[in-house]
Amino acid sequence: MQPGPHNAITDVPGVLVGQVERVDAPYLTGTTVVYVPATAVAGVDVRGGAPGTRETDLLDPVNSNPGVNAVVLTGGSAYGLDAAGGVMRWLEERGEGVRVGPGEKDVVPIVSSAVIFDLGRGGGFQARPEASWGTDAISQASDGPVALGNHGAGAGARARSLKGGVGSASVRLDDGTTVGALVIVNAAGSTVDADGVLHGARYGLGDEFTHLKTPTEPPPPVAPGRNLIPGPAMNTVIAVVATDVPLDKAATKRMAMIAHDGLARGIDPIHTLVDGDSIFALSTRTDDGPRLSVTDPTAIAQLEAVYAAAARTLTRAIVHAMLNAETVDTPAGAIPSYRDAYPSAFRNA
């Protein structure tokens, strides 16, 4: 097994990613859109105690809608859900969605969404994504490399005392199929152990993370004023995993469920009451052939291979988010990147 050409979710055929962000004060937030022009069978699993989501119930295998046109991951807490409306309007203009009438644009686009809490991190509580951000993000979506770190919904993300961000990774399985992951790391938990080693680095493919070593620096102190508002820390890790293996709706949901193992390997603790940890899963194969089902005993081996790859790839994506994040200055003080907090962790330093 090895990563795909971009080592990103866009290595999965049929998956495009577009991102927008603002980092000029008082903004520190953004929006990431995972767009599937040919649609995808979709599932979701929400495990955090404080989720902010849209259009997740319809992804339950007992409900009739088979999939999505796009998934929006965004900052702005519940306010950021407005970005999905912009994505819907962009899709409507192109006639993409569930057809509900005879007209060219008589469609209802299916756009599922999840948010992170980053309100006020750049100084302005009202400086948050709007509907136009979703439109701008999907309009520039491509199947090329994914900008990591302080981009898209990762712009205002943090992981405990360190700067978080957007991460992505992929793997090509021995049978030629592809699994990819994209994550926004904005966790109440830590991505590093007591020695400053990234929890997920051990899951690298080949020499992916062999340039890392145990750092000598002490851990950075927790910055004051984490959210610039009274009350406990509010966070959330949100992600999308995708594959070109043809899965039915129940098998796709199972992929989302097992992918949470990838979060647990890379972040500790995870699924807290102040996180809204949510994972979407996509199967992008659109032909009319048979789809793998969790009730088919002959499909178990292939399903388990895909599920294990999704969890491991998501863990690797967390590491890439942390390695690509950059230190930011906020009104409450600097949020250091992993690179700046632990410069001795890099063998070429």
CSV table of C-alpha atoms in Angstrom, one decimal:
chain,number,residue,atom,x,y,z
A,1,MET,CA,0.0,0.0,0.0
A,2,GLN,CA,1.1,3.6,-0.7
A,3,PRO,CA,-0.5,7.0,-0.7
A,4,GLY,CA,-2.2,8.3,-3.8
A,5,PRO,CA,-0.5,11.0,-6.0
A,6,HIS,CA,-1.7,13.9,-3.8
A,7,ASN,CA,-1.8,12.0,-0.6
A,8,ALA,CA,-5.3,13.6,-0.2
A,9,ILE,CA,-8.9,12.8,-0.3
A,10,THR,CA,-9.0,14.1,-3.9
A,11,ASP,CA,-7.1,10.9,-4.9
A,12,VAL,CA,-10.5,9.2,-4.6
A,13,PRO,CA,-12.1,9.4,-8.1
A,14,GLY,CA,-15.1,11.7,-8.0
A,15,VAL,CA,-14.1,13.8,-5.0
A,16,LEU,CA,-13.3,17.5,-5.3
A,17,VAL,CA,-12.3,19.9,-2.6
A,18,GLY,CA,-12.7,23.7,-2.4
A,19,GLN,CA,-11.8,26.0,0.5
A,20,VAL,CA,-12.0,29.7,1.5
A,21,GLU,CA,-10.8,31.4,4.6
A,22,ARG,CA,-10.3,34.8,6.2
A,23,VAL,CA,-7.5,35.4,8.6
A,24,ASP,CA,-7.5,39.2,8.7
A,25,ALA,CA,-8.7,40.6,12.0
A,26,PRO,CA,-11.3,40.2,13.3
A,27,TYR,CA,-11.7,37.0,11.2
A,28,LEU,CA,-10.0,33.7,11.8
A,29,THR,CA,-12.3,31.1,10.2
A,30,GLY,CA,-13.2,29.4,7.0
A,31,THR,CA,-15.1,26.9,5.0
A,32,THR,CA,-14.2,23.6,3.3
A,33,VAL,CA,-16.5,21.9,0.8
A,34,VAL,CA,-16.1,18.3,-0.4
A,35,TYR,CA,-18.0,18.2,-3.7
A,36,VAL,CA,-19.0,15.0,-5.5
A,37,PRO,CA,-20.3,16.0,-9.0
A,38,ALA,CA,-21.6,12.6,-9.7
A,39,THR,CA,-23.1,12.3,-6.2
A,40,ALA,CA,-22.0,9.6,-3.7
A,41,VAL,CA,-23.7,7.1,-1.4
A,42,ALA,CA,-23.2,8.6,2.1
A,43,GLY,CA,-23.3,7.8,5.7
A,44,VAL,CA,-22.5,9.7,8.9
A,45,ASP,CA,-21.6,8.9,12.6
A,46,VAL,CA,-21.9,11.6,15.2
A,47,ARG,CA,-20.2,10.9,18.6
A,48,GLY,CA,-19.2,14.1,20.2
A,49,GLY,CA,-21.3,15.6,23.0
A,50,ALA,CA,-21.9,19.0,21.3
A,51,PRO,CA,-22.4,18.6,17.6
A,52,GLY,CA,-23.5,21.2,15.1
A,53,THR,CA,-24.9,19.5,11.9
A,54,ARG,CA,-27.3,19.8,9.0
A,55,GLU,CA,-28.9,17.1,6.8
A,56,THR,CA,-27.5,14.1,8.8
A,57,ASP,CA,-30.8,12.2,9.6
A,58,LEU,CA,-31.5,11.6,5.9
A,59,LEU,CA,-28.2,9.7,5.7
A,60,ASP,CA,-29.5,7.0,8.1
A,61,PRO,CA,-29.7,3.7,6.2
A,62,VAL,CA,-33.5,3.4,7.0
A,63,ASN,CA,-34.2,6.6,5.2
A,64,SER,CA,-34.8,6.8,1.4
A,65,ASN,CA,-32.2,9.4,0.2
A,66,PRO,CA,-29.1,7.5,-1.0
A,67,GLY,CA,-26.4,10.1,-0.8
A,68,VAL,CA,-25.2,13.6,-1.1
A,69,ASN,CA,-24.0,16.2,-3.7
A,70,ALA,CA,-21.6,17.8,-1.2
A,71,VAL,CA,-20.4,17.9,2.4
A,72,VAL,CA,-19.6,21.2,4.0
A,73,LEU,CA,-17.2,21.5,6.9
A,74,THR,CA,-17.1,25.0,8.3
A,75,GLY,CA,-16.1,27.3,11.1
A,76,GLY,CA,-18.6,29.6,12.8
A,77,SER,CA,-20.3,27.1,15.1
A,78,ALA,CA,-24.1,26.8,14.3
A,79,TYR,CA,-24.0,30.2,12.5
A,80,GLY,CA,-21.6,28.6,10.0
A,81,LEU,CA,-24.3,26.2,8.8
A,82,ASP,CA,-25.4,29.2,6.6
A,83,ALA,CA,-22.5,28.2,4.3
A,84,ALA,CA,-24.4,25.1,3.2
A,85,GLY,CA,-27.1,27.3,1.8
A,86,GLY,CA,-24.6,28.9,-0.5
A,87,VAL,CA,-23.5,25.5,-1.7
A,88,MET,CA,-27.2,24.5,-2.3
A,89,ARG,CA,-27.8,27.6,-4.5
A,90,TRP,CA,-24.7,27.0,-6.5
A,91,LEU,CA,-25.8,23.4,-7.2
A,92,GLU,CA,-29.4,24.5,-7.9
A,93,GLU,CA,-28.1,26.8,-10.6
A,94,ARG,CA,-26.5,23.8,-12.3
A,95,GLY,CA,-29.5,21.5,-11.9
A,96,GLU,CA,-27.7,19.2,-9.4
A,97,GLY,CA,-29.7,17.5,-6.7
A,98,VAL,CA,-32.7,15.3,-6.2
A,99,ARG,CA,-35.1,16.0,-9.1
A,100,VAL,CA,-38.6,17.1,-7.8
A,101,GLY,CA,-40.1,18.6,-10.9
A,102,PRO,CA,-40.0,18.8,-14.7
A,103,GLY,CA,-37.9,22.0,-14.9
A,104,GLU,CA,-34.1,22.0,-15.4
A,105,LYS,CA,-33.6,23.5,-12.0
A,106,ASP,CA,-36.4,21.8,-10.2
A,107,VAL,CA,-34.0,20.0,-7.8
A,108,VAL,CA,-33.2,19.9,-4.1
A,109,PRO,CA,-29.4,19.5,-3.6
A,110,ILE,CA,-28.4,17.3,-0.7
A,111,VAL,CA,-25.7,19.1,1.2
A,112,SER,CA,-24.8,17.7,4.6
A,113,SER,CA,-22.8,19.8,7.0
A,114,ALA,CA,-20.9,19.9,10.3
A,115,VAL,CA,-19.3,22.8,12.1
A,116,ILE,CA,-16.5,23.5,14.5
A,117,PHE,CA,-16.5,26.1,17.3
A,118,ASP,CA,-14.1,28.9,16.5
A,119,LEU,CA,-16.2,31.9,17.3
A,120,GLY,CA,-14.2,35.0,18.4
A,121,ARG,CA,-10.8,33.4,17.8
A,122,GLY,CA,-9.8,36.2,15.5
A,123,GLY,CA,-11.3,38.8,17.8
A,124,GLY,CA,-14.8,39.3,16.4
A,125,PHE,CA,-17.7,37.1,17.5
A,126,GLN,CA,-19.7,38.1,14.4
A,127,ALA,CA,-16.8,37.4,12.1
A,128,ARG,CA,-17.9,34.1,10.8
A,129,PRO,CA,-18.7,32.2,7.6
A,130,GLU,CA,-21.8,33.2,5.6
A,131,ALA,CA,-23.7,31.6,2.7
A,132,SER,CA,-21.4,33.2,0.1
A,133,TRP,CA,-18.4,31.4,1.6
A,134,GLY,CA,-20.0,28.1,0.6
A,135,THR,CA,-20.6,29.4,-2.9
A,136,ASP,CA,-17.0,30.6,-3.2
A,137,ALA,CA,-15.6,27.3,-1.8
A,138,ILE,CA,-17.5,24.9,-4.1
A,139,SER,CA,-16.9,27.2,-7.2
A,140,GLN,CA,-13.2,26.6,-6.9
A,141,ALA,CA,-13.3,22.9,-5.9
A,142,SER,CA,-10.8,20.7,-7.8
A,143,ASP,CA,-9.4,17.2,-7.8
A,144,GLY,CA,-5.9,18.5,-7.2
A,145,PRO,CA,-3.8,18.9,-4.1
A,146,VAL,CA,-5.6,20.0,-0.9
A,147,ALA,CA,-4.2,23.0,0.9
A,148,LEU,CA,-3.5,21.9,4.5
A,149,GLY,CA,-3.1,23.6,7.8
A,150,ASN,CA,-4.6,27.1,8.2
A,151,HIS,CA,-6.9,26.9,5.2
A,152,GLY,CA,-10.6,26.4,4.8
A,153,ALA,CA,-12.4,25.4,8.0
A,154,GLY,CA,-9.0,24.8,9.6
A,155,ALA,CA,-8.2,28.6,9.6
A,156,GLY,CA,-9.4,29.1,13.2
A,157,ALA,CA,-9.0,25.5,14.5
A,158,ARG,CA,-6.9,24.6,17.5
A,159,ALA,CA,-6.0,21.4,19.3
A,160,ARG,CA,-5.7,22.1,23.0
A,161,SER,CA,-2.8,24.5,23.3
A,162,LEU,CA,-1.6,24.1,19.7
A,163,LYS,CA,-2.8,25.4,16.3
A,164,GLY,CA,-5.0,22.9,14.5
A,165,GLY,CA,-6.1,22.9,10.9
A,166,VAL,CA,-7.2,20.9,7.9
A,167,GLY,CA,-5.4,17.7,7.1
A,168,SER,CA,-5.8,15.1,4.4
A,169,ALA,CA,-4.3,11.7,3.3
A,170,SER,CA,-5.0,8.8,1.1
A,171,VAL,CA,-4.0,5.2,0.4
A,172,ARG,CA,-4.1,2.9,-2.6
A,173,LEU,CA,-4.9,-0.6,-1.6
A,174,ASP,CA,-3.3,-3.7,-3.1
A,175,ASP,CA,-6.4,-4.3,-5.3
A,176,GLY,CA,-6.2,-0.8,-6.8
A,177,THR,CA,-9.0,0.9,-4.9
A,178,THR,CA,-8.5,4.2,-3.1
A,179,VAL,CA,-9.4,5.4,0.4
A,180,GLY,CA,-9.0,9.0,1.4
A,181,ALA,CA,-9.7,11.3,4.4
A,182,LEU,CA,-10.0,14.9,5.2
A,183,VAL,CA,-10.2,16.3,8.7
A,184,ILE,CA,-10.6,19.6,10.5
A,185,VAL,CA,-8.6,19.2,13.8
A,186,ASN,CA,-10.2,21.4,16.4
A,187,ALA,CA,-10.0,19.3,19.5
A,188,ALA,CA,-10.4,19.7,23.2
A,189,GLY,CA,-8.0,16.8,23.5
A,190,SER,CA,-4.3,16.7,22.5
A,191,THR,CA,-2.7,15.4,19.4
A,192,VAL,CA,0.6,14.9,21.2
A,193,ASP,CA,1.7,12.6,24.1
A,194,ALA,CA,3.5,13.6,27.2
A,195,ASP,CA,6.8,13.6,25.4
A,196,GLY,CA,5.5,15.9,22.6
A,197,VAL,CA,5.3,13.1,20.0
A,198,LEU,CA,2.3,13.2,17.7
A,199,HIS,CA,0.0,10.3,18.6
A,200,GLY,CA,-0.7,9.4,15.0
A,201,ALA,CA,2.8,9.5,13.7
A,202,ARG,CA,3.3,5.8,14.2
A,203,TYR,CA,0.6,5.1,11.5
A,204,GLY,CA,2.6,6.7,8.7
A,205,LEU,CA,2.9,4.8,5.4
A,206,GLY,CA,6.5,4.1,4.5
A,207,ASP,CA,8.7,7.1,5.2
A,208,GLU,CA,5.8,9.5,5.6
A,209,PHE,CA,6.7,10.5,9.1
A,210,THR,CA,10.2,9.2,9.6
A,211,HIS,CA,11.5,12.7,9.6
A,212,LEU,CA,10.0,13.1,13.1
A,213,LYS,CA,11.7,12.3,16.4
A,214,THR,CA,11.0,12.8,20.1
A,215,PRO,CA,11.3,16.5,20.9
A,216,THR,CA,13.3,17.9,23.8
A,217,GLU,CA,11.1,21.0,24.5
A,218,PRO,CA,8.5,21.0,27.3
A,219,PRO,CA,4.9,21.2,26.3
A,220,PRO,CA,3.6,24.7,25.7
A,221,PRO,CA,1.3,26.2,28.4
A,222,VAL,CA,-2.4,26.3,27.6
A,223,ALA,CA,-3.1,29.8,26.2
A,224,PRO,CA,-5.6,31.9,28.2
A,225,GLY,CA,-8.9,33.0,26.7
A,226,ARG,CA,-9.3,29.9,24.5
A,227,ASN,CA,-12.6,31.1,23.0
A,228,LEU,CA,-12.7,34.7,24.0
A,229,ILE,CA,-16.1,34.1,25.6
A,230,PRO,CA,-16.9,32.9,29.2
A,231,GLY,CA,-17.5,29.2,29.8
A,232,PRO,CA,-15.7,26.0,29.0
A,233,ALA,CA,-13.7,25.2,26.0
A,234,MET,CA,-15.7,24.4,22.9
A,235,ASN,CA,-14.2,22.5,20.0
A,236,THR,CA,-15.1,19.6,17.6
A,237,VAL,CA,-13.3,17.4,15.1
A,238,ILE,CA,-15.1,16.9,11.8
A,239,ALA,CA,-14.1,14.7,8.9
A,240,VAL,CA,-14.9,13.0,5.6
A,241,VAL,CA,-13.6,9.6,4.6
A,242,ALA,CA,-14.2,8.4,1.0
A,243,THR,CA,-13.6,5.4,-1.2
A,244,ASP,CA,-14.2,4.3,-4.8
A,245,VAL,CA,-15.3,0.9,-3.5
A,246,PRO,CA,-19.0,0.4,-4.2
A,247,LEU,CA,-20.8,0.4,-0.8
A,248,ASP,CA,-24.5,0.4,-0.1
A,249,LYS,CA,-25.8,2.9,2.4
A,250,ALA,CA,-25.5,0.7,5.5
A,251,ALA,CA,-21.9,-0.3,4.6
A,252,THR,CA,-21.1,3.4,4.1
A,253,LYS,CA,-22.4,4.3,7.5
A,254,ARG,CA,-20.3,1.5,9.0
A,255,MET,CA,-17.3,3.1,7.3
A,256,ALA,CA,-18.0,6.3,9.2
A,257,MET,CA,-18.4,4.5,12.4
A,258,ILE,CA,-15.1,2.6,12.2
A,259,ALA,CA,-13.3,5.8,11.0
A,260,HIS,CA,-13.8,7.2,14.5
A,261,ASP,CA,-11.1,4.7,15.6
A,262,GLY,CA,-8.8,6.9,13.5
A,263,LEU,CA,-9.7,9.9,15.7
A,264,ALA,CA,-9.1,8.0,18.9
A,265,ARG,CA,-5.6,7.0,17.7
A,266,GLY,CA,-4.6,10.6,16.9
A,267,ILE,CA,-6.4,12.6,19.6
A,268,ASP,CA,-6.7,12.0,23.4
A,269,PRO,CA,-9.3,12.4,24.8
A,270,ILE,CA,-11.8,12.3,22.0
A,271,HIS,CA,-15.7,12.4,21.9
A,272,THR,CA,-15.9,14.7,24.9
A,273,LEU,CA,-18.9,16.7,26.0
A,274,VAL,CA,-17.4,19.9,24.5
A,275,ASP,CA,-16.6,18.3,21.2
A,276,GLY,CA,-19.1,17.6,18.4
A,277,ASP,CA,-17.0,15.0,16.7
A,278,SER,CA,-18.7,13.9,13.4
A,279,ILE,CA,-17.5,11.8,10.5
A,280,PHE,CA,-19.1,11.5,7.0
A,281,ALA,CA,-18.3,8.6,4.7
A,282,LEU,CA,-18.7,8.6,0.9
A,283,SER,CA,-18.7,5.8,-1.7
A,284,THR,CA,-18.2,7.5,-5.1
A,285,ARG,CA,-18.8,4.5,-7.4
A,286,THR,CA,-21.8,5.5,-9.5
A,287,ASP,CA,-22.3,2.6,-11.9
A,288,ASP,CA,-25.3,0.3,-11.6
A,289,GLY,CA,-23.3,-2.7,-10.5
A,290,PRO,CA,-23.7,-4.6,-7.2
A,291,ARG,CA,-22.7,-2.8,-4.0
A,292,LEU,CA,-21.0,-4.4,-1.0
A,293,SER,CA,-23.3,-5.0,2.0
A,294,VAL,CA,-22.6,-5.7,5.6
A,295,THR,CA,-25.1,-8.6,5.4
A,296,ASP,CA,-23.1,-10.4,2.7
A,297,PRO,CA,-20.6,-12.8,4.2
A,298,THR,CA,-18.6,-12.9,1.0
A,299,ALA,CA,-18.0,-9.1,1.3
A,300,ILE,CA,-16.6,-9.1,4.8
A,301,ALA,CA,-13.0,-9.3,3.9
A,302,GLN,CA,-13.1,-6.5,1.4
A,303,LEU,CA,-15.2,-4.3,3.7
A,304,GLU,CA,-12.8,-4.8,6.6
A,305,ALA,CA,-9.9,-3.9,4.5
A,306,VAL,CA,-11.6,-0.6,3.4
A,307,TYR,CA,-12.7,0.2,6.9
A,308,ALA,CA,-9.3,-0.4,8.4
A,309,ALA,CA,-7.8,1.8,5.7
A,310,ALA,CA,-10.3,4.6,6.4
A,311,ALA,CA,-9.5,4.7,10.1
A,312,ARG,CA,-5.7,4.6,9.5
A,313,THR,CA,-5.9,7.2,6.8
A,314,LEU,CA,-7.9,9.5,9.0
A,315,THR,CA,-5.2,9.2,11.7
A,316,ARG,CA,-2.5,10.1,9.1
A,317,ALA,CA,-4.6,13.1,8.0
A,318,ILE,CA,-4.6,14.4,11.6
A,319,VAL,CA,-0.8,14.3,11.6
A,320,HIS,CA,-0.7,16.3,8.4
A,321,ALA,CA,-3.0,18.9,9.8
A,322,MET,CA,-0.7,19.4,12.8
A,323,LEU,CA,2.5,19.4,10.7
A,324,ASN,CA,1.1,22.0,8.2
A,325,ALA,CA,-0.6,24.3,10.7
A,326,GLU,CA,1.1,27.7,11.3
A,327,THR,CA,1.3,29.8,14.4
A,328,VAL,CA,-1.3,32.6,14.6
A,329,ASP,CA,-1.6,35.7,16.7
A,330,THR,CA,-4.9,36.4,18.3
A,331,PRO,CA,-6.2,39.0,20.7
A,332,ALA,CA,-5.9,36.4,23.5
A,333,GLY,CA,-2.3,35.6,22.5
A,334,ALA,CA,-0.5,33.4,20.1
A,335,ILE,CA,-1.6,29.9,19.2
A,336,PRO,CA,1.7,28.1,18.4
A,337,SER,CA,2.0,25.5,15.7
A,338,TYR,CA,3.5,22.1,16.4
A,339,ARG,CA,6.5,23.1,14.4
A,340,ASP,CA,7.1,26.2,16.5
A,341,ALA,CA,6.3,24.6,19.8
A,342,TYR,CA,8.5,21.5,19.1
A,343,PRO,CA,11.2,22.5,16.6
A,344,SER,CA,13.5,19.7,17.8
A,345,ALA,CA,10.9,17.1,16.6
A,346,PHE,CA,12.2,17.4,13.1
A,347,ARG,CA,15.4,15.5,12.2
A,348,ASN,CA,16.5,18.2,9.6
A,349,ALA,CA,16.1,21.0,12.2
